mmCIF file of C-alpha atoms in Angstrom:
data_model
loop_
_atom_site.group_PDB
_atom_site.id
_atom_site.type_symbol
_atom_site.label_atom_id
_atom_site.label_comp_id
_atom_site.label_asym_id
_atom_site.label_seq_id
_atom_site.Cartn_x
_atom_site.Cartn_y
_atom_site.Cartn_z
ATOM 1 C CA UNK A 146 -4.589 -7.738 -13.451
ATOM 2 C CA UNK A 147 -4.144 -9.039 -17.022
ATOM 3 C CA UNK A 148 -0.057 -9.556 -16.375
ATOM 4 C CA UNK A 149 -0.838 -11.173 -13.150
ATOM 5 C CA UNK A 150 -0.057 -14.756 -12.346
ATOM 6 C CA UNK A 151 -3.733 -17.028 -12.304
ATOM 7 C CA UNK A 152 -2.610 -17.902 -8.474
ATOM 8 C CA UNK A 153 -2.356 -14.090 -7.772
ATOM 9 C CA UNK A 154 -5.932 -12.900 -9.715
ATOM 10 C CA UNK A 155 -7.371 -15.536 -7.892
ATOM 11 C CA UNK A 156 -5.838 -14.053 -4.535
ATOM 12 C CA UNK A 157 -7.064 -10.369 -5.464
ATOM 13 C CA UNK A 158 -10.236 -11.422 -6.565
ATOM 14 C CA UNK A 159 -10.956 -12.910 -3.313
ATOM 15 C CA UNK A 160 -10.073 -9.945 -1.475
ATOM 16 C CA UNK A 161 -12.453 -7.501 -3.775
ATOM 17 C CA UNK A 162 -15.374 -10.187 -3.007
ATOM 18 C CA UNK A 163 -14.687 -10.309 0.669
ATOM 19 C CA UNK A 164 -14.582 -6.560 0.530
ATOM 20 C CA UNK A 165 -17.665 -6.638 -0.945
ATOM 21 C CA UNK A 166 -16.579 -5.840 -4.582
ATOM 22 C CA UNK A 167 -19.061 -5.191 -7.467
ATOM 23 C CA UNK A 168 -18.268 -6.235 -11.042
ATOM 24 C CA UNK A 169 -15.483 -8.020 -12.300
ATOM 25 C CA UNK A 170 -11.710 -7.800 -10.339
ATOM 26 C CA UNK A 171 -9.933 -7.853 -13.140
ATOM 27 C CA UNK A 172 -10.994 -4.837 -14.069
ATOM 28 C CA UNK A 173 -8.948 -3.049 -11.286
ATOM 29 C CA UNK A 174 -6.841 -0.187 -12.114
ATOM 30 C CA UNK A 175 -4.537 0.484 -9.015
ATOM 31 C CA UNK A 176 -3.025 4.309 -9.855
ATOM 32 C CA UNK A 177 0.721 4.994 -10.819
ATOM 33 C CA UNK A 178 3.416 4.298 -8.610
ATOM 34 C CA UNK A 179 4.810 6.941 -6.389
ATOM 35 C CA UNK A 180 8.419 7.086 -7.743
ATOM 36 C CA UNK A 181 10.752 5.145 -9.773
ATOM 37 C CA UNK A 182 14.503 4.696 -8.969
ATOM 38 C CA UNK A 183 16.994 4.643 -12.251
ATOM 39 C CA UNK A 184 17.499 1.266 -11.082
ATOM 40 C CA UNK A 185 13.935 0.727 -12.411
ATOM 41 C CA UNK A 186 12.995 0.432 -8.298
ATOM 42 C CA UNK A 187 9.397 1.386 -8.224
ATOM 43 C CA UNK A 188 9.099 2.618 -4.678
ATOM 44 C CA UNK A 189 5.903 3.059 -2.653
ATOM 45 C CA UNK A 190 5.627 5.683 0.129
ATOM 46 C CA UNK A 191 2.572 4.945 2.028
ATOM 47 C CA UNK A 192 1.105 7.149 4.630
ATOM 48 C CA UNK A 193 -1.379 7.510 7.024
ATOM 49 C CA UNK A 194 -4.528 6.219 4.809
ATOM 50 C CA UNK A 195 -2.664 2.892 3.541
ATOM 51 C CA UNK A 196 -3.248 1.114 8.127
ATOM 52 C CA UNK A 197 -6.489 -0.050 8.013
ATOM 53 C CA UNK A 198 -8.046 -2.873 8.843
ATOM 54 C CA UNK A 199 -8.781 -3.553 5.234
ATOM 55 C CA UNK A 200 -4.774 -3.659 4.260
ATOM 56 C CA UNK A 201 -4.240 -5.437 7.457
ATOM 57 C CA UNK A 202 -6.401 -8.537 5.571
ATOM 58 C CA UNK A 203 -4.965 -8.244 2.754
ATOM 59 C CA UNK A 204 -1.631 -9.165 4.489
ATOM 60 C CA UNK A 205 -3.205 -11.878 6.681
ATOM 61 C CA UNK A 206 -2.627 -14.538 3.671
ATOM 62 C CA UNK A 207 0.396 -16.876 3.158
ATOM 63 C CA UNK A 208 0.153 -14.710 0.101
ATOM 64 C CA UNK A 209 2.207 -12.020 1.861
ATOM 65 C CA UNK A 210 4.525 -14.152 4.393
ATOM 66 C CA UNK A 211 7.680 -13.156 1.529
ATOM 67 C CA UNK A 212 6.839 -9.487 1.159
ATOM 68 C CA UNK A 213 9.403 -7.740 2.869
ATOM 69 C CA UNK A 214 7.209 -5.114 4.380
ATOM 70 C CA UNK A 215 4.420 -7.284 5.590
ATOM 71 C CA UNK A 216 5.385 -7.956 9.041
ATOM 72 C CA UNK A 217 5.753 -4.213 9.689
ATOM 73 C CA UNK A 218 3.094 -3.335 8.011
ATOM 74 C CA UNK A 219 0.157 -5.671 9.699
ATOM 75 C CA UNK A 220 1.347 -3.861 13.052
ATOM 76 C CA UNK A 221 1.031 -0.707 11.242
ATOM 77 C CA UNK A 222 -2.393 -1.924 10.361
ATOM 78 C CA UNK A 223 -3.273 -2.687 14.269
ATOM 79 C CA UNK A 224 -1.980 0.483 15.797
ATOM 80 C CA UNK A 225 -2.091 3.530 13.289
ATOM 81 C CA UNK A 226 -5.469 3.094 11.664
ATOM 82 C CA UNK A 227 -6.776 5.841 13.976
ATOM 83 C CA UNK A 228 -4.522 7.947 12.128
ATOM 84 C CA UNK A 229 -5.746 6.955 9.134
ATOM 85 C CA UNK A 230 -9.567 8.035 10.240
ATOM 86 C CA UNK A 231 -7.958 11.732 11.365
ATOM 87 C CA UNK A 232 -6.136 12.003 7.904
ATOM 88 C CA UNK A 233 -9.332 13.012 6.287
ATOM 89 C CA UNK A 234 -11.272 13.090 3.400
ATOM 90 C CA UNK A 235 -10.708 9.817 1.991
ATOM 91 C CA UNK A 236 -13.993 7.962 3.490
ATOM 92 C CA UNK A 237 -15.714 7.146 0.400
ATOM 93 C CA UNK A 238 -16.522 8.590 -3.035
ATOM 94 C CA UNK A 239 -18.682 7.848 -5.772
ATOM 95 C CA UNK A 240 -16.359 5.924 -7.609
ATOM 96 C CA UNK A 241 -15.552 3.658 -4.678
ATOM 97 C CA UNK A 242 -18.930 3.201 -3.365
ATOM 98 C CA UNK A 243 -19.527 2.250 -7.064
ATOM 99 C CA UNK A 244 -16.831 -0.507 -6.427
ATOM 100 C CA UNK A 245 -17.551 -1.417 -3.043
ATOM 101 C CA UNK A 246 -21.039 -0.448 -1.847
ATOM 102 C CA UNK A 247 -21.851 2.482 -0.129
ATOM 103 C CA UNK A 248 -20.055 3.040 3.317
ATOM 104 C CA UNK A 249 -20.990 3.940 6.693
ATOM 105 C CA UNK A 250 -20.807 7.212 8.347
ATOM 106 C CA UNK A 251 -17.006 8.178 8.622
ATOM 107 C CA UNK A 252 -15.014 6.537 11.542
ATOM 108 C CA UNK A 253 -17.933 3.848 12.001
ATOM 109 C CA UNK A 254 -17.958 0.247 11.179
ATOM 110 C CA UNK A 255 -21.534 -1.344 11.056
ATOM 111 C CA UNK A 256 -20.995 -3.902 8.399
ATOM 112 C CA UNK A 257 -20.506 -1.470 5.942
ATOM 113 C CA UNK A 258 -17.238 0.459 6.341
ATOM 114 C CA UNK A 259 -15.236 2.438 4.436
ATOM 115 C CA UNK A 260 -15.471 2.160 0.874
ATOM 116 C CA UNK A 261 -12.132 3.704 -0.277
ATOM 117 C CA UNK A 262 -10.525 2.000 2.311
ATOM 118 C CA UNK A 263 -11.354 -1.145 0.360
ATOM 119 C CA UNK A 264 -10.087 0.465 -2.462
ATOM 120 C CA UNK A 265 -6.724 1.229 -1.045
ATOM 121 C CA UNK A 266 -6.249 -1.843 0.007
ATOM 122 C CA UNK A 267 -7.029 -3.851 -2.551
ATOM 123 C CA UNK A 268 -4.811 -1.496 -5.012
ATOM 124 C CA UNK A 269 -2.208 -1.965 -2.937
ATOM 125 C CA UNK A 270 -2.713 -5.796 -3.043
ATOM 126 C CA UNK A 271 -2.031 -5.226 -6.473
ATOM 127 C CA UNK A 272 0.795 -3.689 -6.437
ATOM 128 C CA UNK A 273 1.992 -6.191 -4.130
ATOM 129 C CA UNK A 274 1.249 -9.418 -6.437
ATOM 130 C CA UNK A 275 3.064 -7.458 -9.093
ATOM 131 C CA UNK A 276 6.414 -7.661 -7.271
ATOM 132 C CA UNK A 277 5.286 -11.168 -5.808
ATOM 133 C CA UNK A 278 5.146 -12.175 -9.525
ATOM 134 C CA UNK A 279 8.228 -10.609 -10.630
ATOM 135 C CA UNK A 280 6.911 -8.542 -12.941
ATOM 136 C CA UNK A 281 8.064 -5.431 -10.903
ATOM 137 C CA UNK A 282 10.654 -4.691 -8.214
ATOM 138 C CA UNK A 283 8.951 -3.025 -5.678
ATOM 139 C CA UNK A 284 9.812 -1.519 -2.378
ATOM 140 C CA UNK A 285 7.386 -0.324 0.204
ATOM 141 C CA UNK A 286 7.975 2.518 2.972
ATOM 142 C CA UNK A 287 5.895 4.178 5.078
ATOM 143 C CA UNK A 288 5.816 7.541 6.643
ATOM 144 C CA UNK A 289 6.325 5.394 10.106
ATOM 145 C CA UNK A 290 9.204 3.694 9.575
ATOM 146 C CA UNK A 291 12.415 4.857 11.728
ATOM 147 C CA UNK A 292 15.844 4.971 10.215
ATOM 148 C CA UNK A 293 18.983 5.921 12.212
ATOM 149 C CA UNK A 294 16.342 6.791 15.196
ATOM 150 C CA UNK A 295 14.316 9.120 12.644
ATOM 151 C CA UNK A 296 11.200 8.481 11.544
ATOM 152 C CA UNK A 297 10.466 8.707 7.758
ATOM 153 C CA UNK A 298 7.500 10.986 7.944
ATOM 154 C CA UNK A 299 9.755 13.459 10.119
ATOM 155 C CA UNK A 300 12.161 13.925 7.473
ATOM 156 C CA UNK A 301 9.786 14.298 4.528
ATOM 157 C CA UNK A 302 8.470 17.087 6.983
ATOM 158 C CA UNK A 303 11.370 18.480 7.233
ATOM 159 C CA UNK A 304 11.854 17.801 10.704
ATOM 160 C CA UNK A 305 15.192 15.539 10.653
ATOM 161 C CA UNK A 306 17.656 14.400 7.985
ATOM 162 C CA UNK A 307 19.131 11.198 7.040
ATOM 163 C CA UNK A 308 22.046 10.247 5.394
ATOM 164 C CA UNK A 309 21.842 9.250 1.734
ATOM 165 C CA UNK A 310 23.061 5.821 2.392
ATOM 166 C CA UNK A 311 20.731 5.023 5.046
ATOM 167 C CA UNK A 312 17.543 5.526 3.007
ATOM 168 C CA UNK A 313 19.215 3.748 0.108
ATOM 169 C CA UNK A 314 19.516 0.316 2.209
ATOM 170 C CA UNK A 315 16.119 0.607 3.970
ATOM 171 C CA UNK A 316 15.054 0.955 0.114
ATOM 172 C CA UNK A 317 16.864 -2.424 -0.612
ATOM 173 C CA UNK A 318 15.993 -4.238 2.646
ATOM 174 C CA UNK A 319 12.487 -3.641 1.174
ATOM 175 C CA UNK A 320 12.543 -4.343 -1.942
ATOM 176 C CA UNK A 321 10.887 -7.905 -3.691
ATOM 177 C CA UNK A 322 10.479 -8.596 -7.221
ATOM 178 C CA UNK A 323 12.549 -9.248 -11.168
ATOM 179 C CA UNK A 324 15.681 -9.882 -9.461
ATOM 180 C CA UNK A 325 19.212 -8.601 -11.468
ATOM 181 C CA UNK A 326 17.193 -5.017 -12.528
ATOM 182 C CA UNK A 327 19.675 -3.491 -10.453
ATOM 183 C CA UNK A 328 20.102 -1.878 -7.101
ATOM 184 C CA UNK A 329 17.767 0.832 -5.129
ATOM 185 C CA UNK A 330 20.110 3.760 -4.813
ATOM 186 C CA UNK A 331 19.842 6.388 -6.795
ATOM 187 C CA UNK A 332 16.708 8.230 -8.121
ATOM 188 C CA UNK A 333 16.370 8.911 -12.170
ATOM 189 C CA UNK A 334 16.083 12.832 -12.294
ATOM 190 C CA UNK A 335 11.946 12.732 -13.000
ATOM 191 C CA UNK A 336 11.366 10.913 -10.107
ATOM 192 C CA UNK A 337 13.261 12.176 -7.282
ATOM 193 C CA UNK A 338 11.402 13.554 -3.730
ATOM 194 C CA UNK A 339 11.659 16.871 -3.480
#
């Protein structure tokens, strides 16, 4: 939060009070990054737990109109978060009802919610002012997007292939953030999926 612009920490902190946030936002600690390209690409792979409503808001703001995923992503938001509530076991903990209050009763939404939920989102807020800022290149995908009629999640199942290429420039058409680090296609050996 420290490295963050004063426009973006203003932004985040907005979203941890509307979320109902205890304590001070700038102590947020969003976790590591999924992988790292040798381009210095730090690439997000978000799944089913990232659509909720609660990362829906966070990309409601002007704040997100030049993320490259955002568009995709609030639809995500609308029509997967059912998927989200089936994926299990990441309702609420201590540590996020800590943060956020306690939550509801899994799947139910009576003015309390889901507490990690919050979390999520807000952490991936983060993330996202990071590359808004510059300070990062960043690239978002998610298990739903569909490449060369495939869908992400498929492959990383195992269940369809894609050409190297092909994931390379969805990688670049979603990347934002310290322009001329370099491009998004190939993975340094410590980070690669596998």
């Amino acid at each position: 939060m420290a490295d963050l612009s004063t426009s973006s920490a203003d932004h985040i902190g907005v979203l941890f009070r509307e979320f109902g946030g205890m304590g001070v936002a700038e102590r947020l600690r969003p976790g590591p990054w999924d992988f790292e390209l040798a381009s210095g690409v730090v690439v997000e792979l978000d799944e089913q737990s990232h659509f909720t409503r609660y990362r829906g808001r966070t990309l409601q703001d002007a704040f997100s109109d030049g993320l490259p995923w955002a568009s995709t992503y609030r639809g995500l938001c609308r029509t997967q978060e059912a998927h989200a509530l089936r994926h299990g076991g990441y309702w609420r903990n201590p540590s996020t009802d800590a943060m956020f209050g306690p939550s509801d009763a899994p799947g139910t939404f009576m003015g309390l919610g889901s507490s990690r939920w919050k979390q999520r989102a807000v952490y991936d807020a983060v993330k996202d002012a990071a590359a808004h800022d510059g300070l990062i290149r960043l690239a978002r995908v998610s298990i739903y997007d569909v490449l060369a009629g495939v869908q992400l999640g498929r492959v990383l199942e195992g269940n369809g292939a894609l050409e190297p290429g092909v994931l390379a420039a969805w990688i670049a058409s979603r990347t934002l953030g310290a322009p001329g680090k370099g491009s998004a296609a190939e993975p340094s050996a410590a980070s690669r999926l596998g």
